[in-house]
Tab-separated table of C-alpha atoms in Angstrom:
chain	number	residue	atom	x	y	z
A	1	UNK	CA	-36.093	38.293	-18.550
A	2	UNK	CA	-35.684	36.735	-22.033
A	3	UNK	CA	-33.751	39.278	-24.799
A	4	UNK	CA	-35.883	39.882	-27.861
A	5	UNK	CA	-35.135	41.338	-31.005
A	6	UNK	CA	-37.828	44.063	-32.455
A	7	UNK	CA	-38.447	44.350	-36.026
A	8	UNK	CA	-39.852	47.970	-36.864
A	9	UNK	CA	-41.759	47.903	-40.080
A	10	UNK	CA	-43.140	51.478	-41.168
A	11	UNK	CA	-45.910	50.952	-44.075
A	12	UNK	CA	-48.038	54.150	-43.634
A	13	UNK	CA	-47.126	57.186	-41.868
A	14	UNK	CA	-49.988	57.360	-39.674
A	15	UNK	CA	-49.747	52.977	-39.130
A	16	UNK	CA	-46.608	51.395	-37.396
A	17	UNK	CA	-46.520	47.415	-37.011
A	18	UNK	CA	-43.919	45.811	-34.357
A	19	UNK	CA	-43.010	42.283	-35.189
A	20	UNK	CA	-41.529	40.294	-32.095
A	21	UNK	CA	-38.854	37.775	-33.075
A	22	UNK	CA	-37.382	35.543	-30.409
A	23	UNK	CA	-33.952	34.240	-30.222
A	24	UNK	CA	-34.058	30.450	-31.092
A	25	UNK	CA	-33.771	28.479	-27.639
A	26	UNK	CA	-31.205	25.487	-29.133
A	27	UNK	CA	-28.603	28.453	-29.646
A	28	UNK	CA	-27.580	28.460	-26.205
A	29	UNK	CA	-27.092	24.755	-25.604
A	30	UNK	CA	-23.758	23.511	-25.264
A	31	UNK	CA	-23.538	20.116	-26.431
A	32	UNK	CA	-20.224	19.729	-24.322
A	33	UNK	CA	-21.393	20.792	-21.156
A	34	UNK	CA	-21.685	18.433	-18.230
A	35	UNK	CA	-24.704	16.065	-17.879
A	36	UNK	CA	-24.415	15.902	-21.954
A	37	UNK	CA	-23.192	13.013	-24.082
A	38	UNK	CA	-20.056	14.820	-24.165
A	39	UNK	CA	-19.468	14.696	-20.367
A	40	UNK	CA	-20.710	11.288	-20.809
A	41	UNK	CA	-18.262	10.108	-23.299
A	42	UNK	CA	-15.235	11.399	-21.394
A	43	UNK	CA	-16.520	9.578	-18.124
A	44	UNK	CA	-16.318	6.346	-19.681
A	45	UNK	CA	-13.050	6.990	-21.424
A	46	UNK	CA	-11.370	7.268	-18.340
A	47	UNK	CA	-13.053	4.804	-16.606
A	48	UNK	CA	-11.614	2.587	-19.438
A	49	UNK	CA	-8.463	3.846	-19.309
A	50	UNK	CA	-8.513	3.488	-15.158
A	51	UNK	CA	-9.528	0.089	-15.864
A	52	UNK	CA	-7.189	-0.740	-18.021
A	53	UNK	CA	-4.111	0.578	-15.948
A	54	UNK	CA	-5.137	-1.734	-13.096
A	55	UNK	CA	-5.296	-4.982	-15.353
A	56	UNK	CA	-1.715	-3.905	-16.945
A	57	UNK	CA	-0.416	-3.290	-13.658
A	58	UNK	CA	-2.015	-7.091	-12.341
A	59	UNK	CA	-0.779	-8.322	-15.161
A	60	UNK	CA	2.864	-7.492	-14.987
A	61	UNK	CA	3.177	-8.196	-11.254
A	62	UNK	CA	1.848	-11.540	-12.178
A	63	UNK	CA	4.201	-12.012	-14.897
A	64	UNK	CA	6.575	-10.826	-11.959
A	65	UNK	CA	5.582	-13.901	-9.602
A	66	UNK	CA	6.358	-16.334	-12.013
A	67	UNK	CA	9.626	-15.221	-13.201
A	68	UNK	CA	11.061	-14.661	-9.670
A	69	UNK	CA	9.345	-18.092	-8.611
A	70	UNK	CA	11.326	-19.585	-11.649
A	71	UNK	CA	14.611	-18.074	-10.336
A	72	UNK	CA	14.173	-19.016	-6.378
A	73	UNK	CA	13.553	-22.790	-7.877
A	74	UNK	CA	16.209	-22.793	-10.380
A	75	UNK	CA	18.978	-21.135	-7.341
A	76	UNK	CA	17.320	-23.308	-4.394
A	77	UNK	CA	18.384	-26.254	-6.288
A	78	UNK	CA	21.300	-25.693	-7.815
A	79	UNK	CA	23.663	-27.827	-5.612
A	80	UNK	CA	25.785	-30.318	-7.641
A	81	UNK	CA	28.591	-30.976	-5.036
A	82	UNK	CA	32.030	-29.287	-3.917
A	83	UNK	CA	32.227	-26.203	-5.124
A	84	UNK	CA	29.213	-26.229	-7.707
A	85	UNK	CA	26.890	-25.438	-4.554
A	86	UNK	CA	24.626	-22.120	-4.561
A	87	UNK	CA	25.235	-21.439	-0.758
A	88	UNK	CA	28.855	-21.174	-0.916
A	89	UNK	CA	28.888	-17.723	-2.531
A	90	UNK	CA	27.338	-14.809	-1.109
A	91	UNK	CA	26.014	-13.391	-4.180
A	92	UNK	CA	23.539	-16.544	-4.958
A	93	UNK	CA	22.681	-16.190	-1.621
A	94	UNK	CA	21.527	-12.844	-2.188
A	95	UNK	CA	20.146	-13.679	-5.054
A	96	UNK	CA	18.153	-16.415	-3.844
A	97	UNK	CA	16.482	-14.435	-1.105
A	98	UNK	CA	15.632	-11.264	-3.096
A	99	UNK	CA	13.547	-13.991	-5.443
A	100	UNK	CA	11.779	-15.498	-2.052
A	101	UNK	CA	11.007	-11.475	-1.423
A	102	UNK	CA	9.976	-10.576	-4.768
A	103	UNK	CA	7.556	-13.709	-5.145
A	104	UNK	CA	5.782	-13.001	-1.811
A	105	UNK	CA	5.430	-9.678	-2.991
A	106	UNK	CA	4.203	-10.023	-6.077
A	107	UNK	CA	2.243	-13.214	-4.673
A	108	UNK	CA	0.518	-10.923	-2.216
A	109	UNK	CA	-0.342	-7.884	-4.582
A	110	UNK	CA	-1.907	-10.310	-7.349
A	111	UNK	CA	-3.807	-11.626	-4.711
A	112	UNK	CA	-4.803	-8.141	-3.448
A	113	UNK	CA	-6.054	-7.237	-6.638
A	114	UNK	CA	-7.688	-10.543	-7.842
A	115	UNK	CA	-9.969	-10.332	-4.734
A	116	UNK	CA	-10.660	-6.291	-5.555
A	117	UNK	CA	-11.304	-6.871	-8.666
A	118	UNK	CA	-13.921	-9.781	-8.156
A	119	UNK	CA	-15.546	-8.397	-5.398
A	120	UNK	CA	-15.725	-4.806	-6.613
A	121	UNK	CA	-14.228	-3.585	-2.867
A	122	UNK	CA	-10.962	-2.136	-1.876
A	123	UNK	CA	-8.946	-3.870	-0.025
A	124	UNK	CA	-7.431	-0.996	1.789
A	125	UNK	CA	-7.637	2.637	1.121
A	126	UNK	CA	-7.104	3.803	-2.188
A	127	UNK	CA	-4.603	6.545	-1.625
A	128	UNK	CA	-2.470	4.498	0.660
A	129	UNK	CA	-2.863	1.813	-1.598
A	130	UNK	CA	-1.319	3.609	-4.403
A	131	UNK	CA	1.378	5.003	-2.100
A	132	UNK	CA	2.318	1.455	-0.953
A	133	UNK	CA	1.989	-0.086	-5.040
A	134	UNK	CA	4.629	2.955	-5.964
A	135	UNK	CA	6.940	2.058	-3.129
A	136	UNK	CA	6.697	-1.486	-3.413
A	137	UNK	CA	7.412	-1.626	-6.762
A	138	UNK	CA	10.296	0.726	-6.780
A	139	UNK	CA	11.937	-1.249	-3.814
A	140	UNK	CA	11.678	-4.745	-5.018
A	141	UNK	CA	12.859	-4.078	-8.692
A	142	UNK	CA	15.865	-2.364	-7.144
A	143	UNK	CA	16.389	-5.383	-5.202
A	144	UNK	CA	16.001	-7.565	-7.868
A	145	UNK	CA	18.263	-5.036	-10.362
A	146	UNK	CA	20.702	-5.521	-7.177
A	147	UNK	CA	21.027	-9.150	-7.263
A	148	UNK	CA	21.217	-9.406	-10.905
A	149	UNK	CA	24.274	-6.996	-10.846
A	150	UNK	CA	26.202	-8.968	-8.312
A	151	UNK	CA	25.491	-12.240	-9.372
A	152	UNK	CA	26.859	-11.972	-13.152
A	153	UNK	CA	30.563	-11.077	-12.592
A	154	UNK	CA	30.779	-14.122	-10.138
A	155	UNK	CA	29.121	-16.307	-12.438
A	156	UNK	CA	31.872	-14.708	-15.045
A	157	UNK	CA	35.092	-15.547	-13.220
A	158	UNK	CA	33.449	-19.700	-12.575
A	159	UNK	CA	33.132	-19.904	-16.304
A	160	UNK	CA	36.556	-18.254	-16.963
A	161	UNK	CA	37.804	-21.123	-14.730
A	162	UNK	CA	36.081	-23.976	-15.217
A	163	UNK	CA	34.180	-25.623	-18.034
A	164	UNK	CA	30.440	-24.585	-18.563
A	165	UNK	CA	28.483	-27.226	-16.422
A	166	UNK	CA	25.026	-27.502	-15.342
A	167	UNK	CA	26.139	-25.253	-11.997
A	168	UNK	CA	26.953	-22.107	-14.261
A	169	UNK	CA	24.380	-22.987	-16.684
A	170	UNK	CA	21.942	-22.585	-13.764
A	171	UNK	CA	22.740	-19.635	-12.154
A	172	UNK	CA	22.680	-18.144	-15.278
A	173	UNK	CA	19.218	-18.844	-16.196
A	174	UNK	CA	18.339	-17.992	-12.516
A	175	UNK	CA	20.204	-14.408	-13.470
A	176	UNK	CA	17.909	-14.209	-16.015
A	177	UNK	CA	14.758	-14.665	-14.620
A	178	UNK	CA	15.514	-12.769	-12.261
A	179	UNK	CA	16.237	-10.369	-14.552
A	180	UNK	CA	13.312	-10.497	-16.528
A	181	UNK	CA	10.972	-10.236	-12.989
A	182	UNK	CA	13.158	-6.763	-12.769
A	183	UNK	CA	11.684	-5.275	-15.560
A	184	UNK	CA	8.111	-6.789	-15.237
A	185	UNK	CA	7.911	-4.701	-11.597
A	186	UNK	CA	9.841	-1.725	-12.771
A	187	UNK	CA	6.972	-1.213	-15.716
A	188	UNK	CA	4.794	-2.113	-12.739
A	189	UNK	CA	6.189	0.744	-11.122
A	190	UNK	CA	5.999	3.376	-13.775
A	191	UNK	CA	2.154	2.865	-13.815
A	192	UNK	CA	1.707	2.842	-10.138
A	193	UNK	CA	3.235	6.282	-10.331
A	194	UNK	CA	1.096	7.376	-12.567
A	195	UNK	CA	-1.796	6.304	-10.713
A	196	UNK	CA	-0.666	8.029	-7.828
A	197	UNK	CA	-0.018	11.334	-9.329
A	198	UNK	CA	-3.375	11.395	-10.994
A	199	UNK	CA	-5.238	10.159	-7.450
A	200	UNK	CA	-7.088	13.448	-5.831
A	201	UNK	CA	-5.916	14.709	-2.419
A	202	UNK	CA	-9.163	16.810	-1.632
């Protein structure tokens, strides 16, 4: 039953006249509520900002793919005789195969999310998706932080004995790409977490 407001106006003492004033019916609307252009506007805000976390996230891991590809071709291939070759230390070793790791990783999410993207369908489900994105990322920038770390102070001591050639010259710029693949899947990484704390359990 709709609340009106009376309006008692006495002009004569034997005559009383009762004017009926209803409330205004706009009072009541929220603008903000949901199904308004409120709601509305805050839908496609996140879906923007959804949107935009999955192209930053493709984006780095492919940024990720070419910098560890870089570094596997640069450490595959740096063999210049007697001692100046790669496999004879254990550290470019390790480097080496971290890169092949981190490329087919990388290799396979861009891939993952390329076809998503294009064809509008997941893949594989989204919450174990997100779980495996986290981990993923975490792991292989670890690995890659790993490799970095062991491979500088050997590449150290060959310069402190030798003259810079194109055998320390490469592993350096191996180290570095390497490197740089590091921090491409560790940003990765801080946005799949995100995702994943944000992703409804219910």
């Amino acid at each position: 039953m709709e609340d009106h407001k009376e309006k008692v106006t006495v002009s004569d003492p034997t005559q009383m006249k009762i004017d009926v004033l209803p409330e205004p019916f706009e009072q009541n609307v929220d603008v903000h509520a949901p199904g308004t252009s409120g709601g509305a506007t805050g839908f496609l805000r996140q879906w923007k900002k959804k949107d935009m976390l999955i192209r930053g996230s493709l984006g780095l891991r492919g940024i990720a793919l070419f910098f560890s590809l870089i570094s596997f071709m640069l450490m595959a291939s740096n063999k210049h005789g007697d001692w100046k070759e790669f496999d004879k230390y254990q550290e470019y070793r390790y480097l080496l195969a971290v890169a092949i790791l981190s490329s087919l990783y990388s290799g396979v999410q861009v891939f993952r999310q390329v076809r998503e993207l294009s064809t509008g369908k997941n893949t594989i489900q989204q919450r174990t998706a997100g779980l495996i994105d986290f981990v993923g990322d975490q792991v292989v920038a670890y690995l890659l932080l790993s490799s970095t770390s062991s491979a500088i102070p050997i590449t150290d001591r060959i310069r402190e004995s030798a003259d810079n050639n194109m055998f320390t010259d490469s592993s350096a710029a191996a180290i570095a790409f390497s490197f740089f693949a590091f921090c491409c899947l560790a940003l990765s990484a801080v946005i799949s977490g995100y995702k994943l704390s944000t992703q409804t359990y219910i």
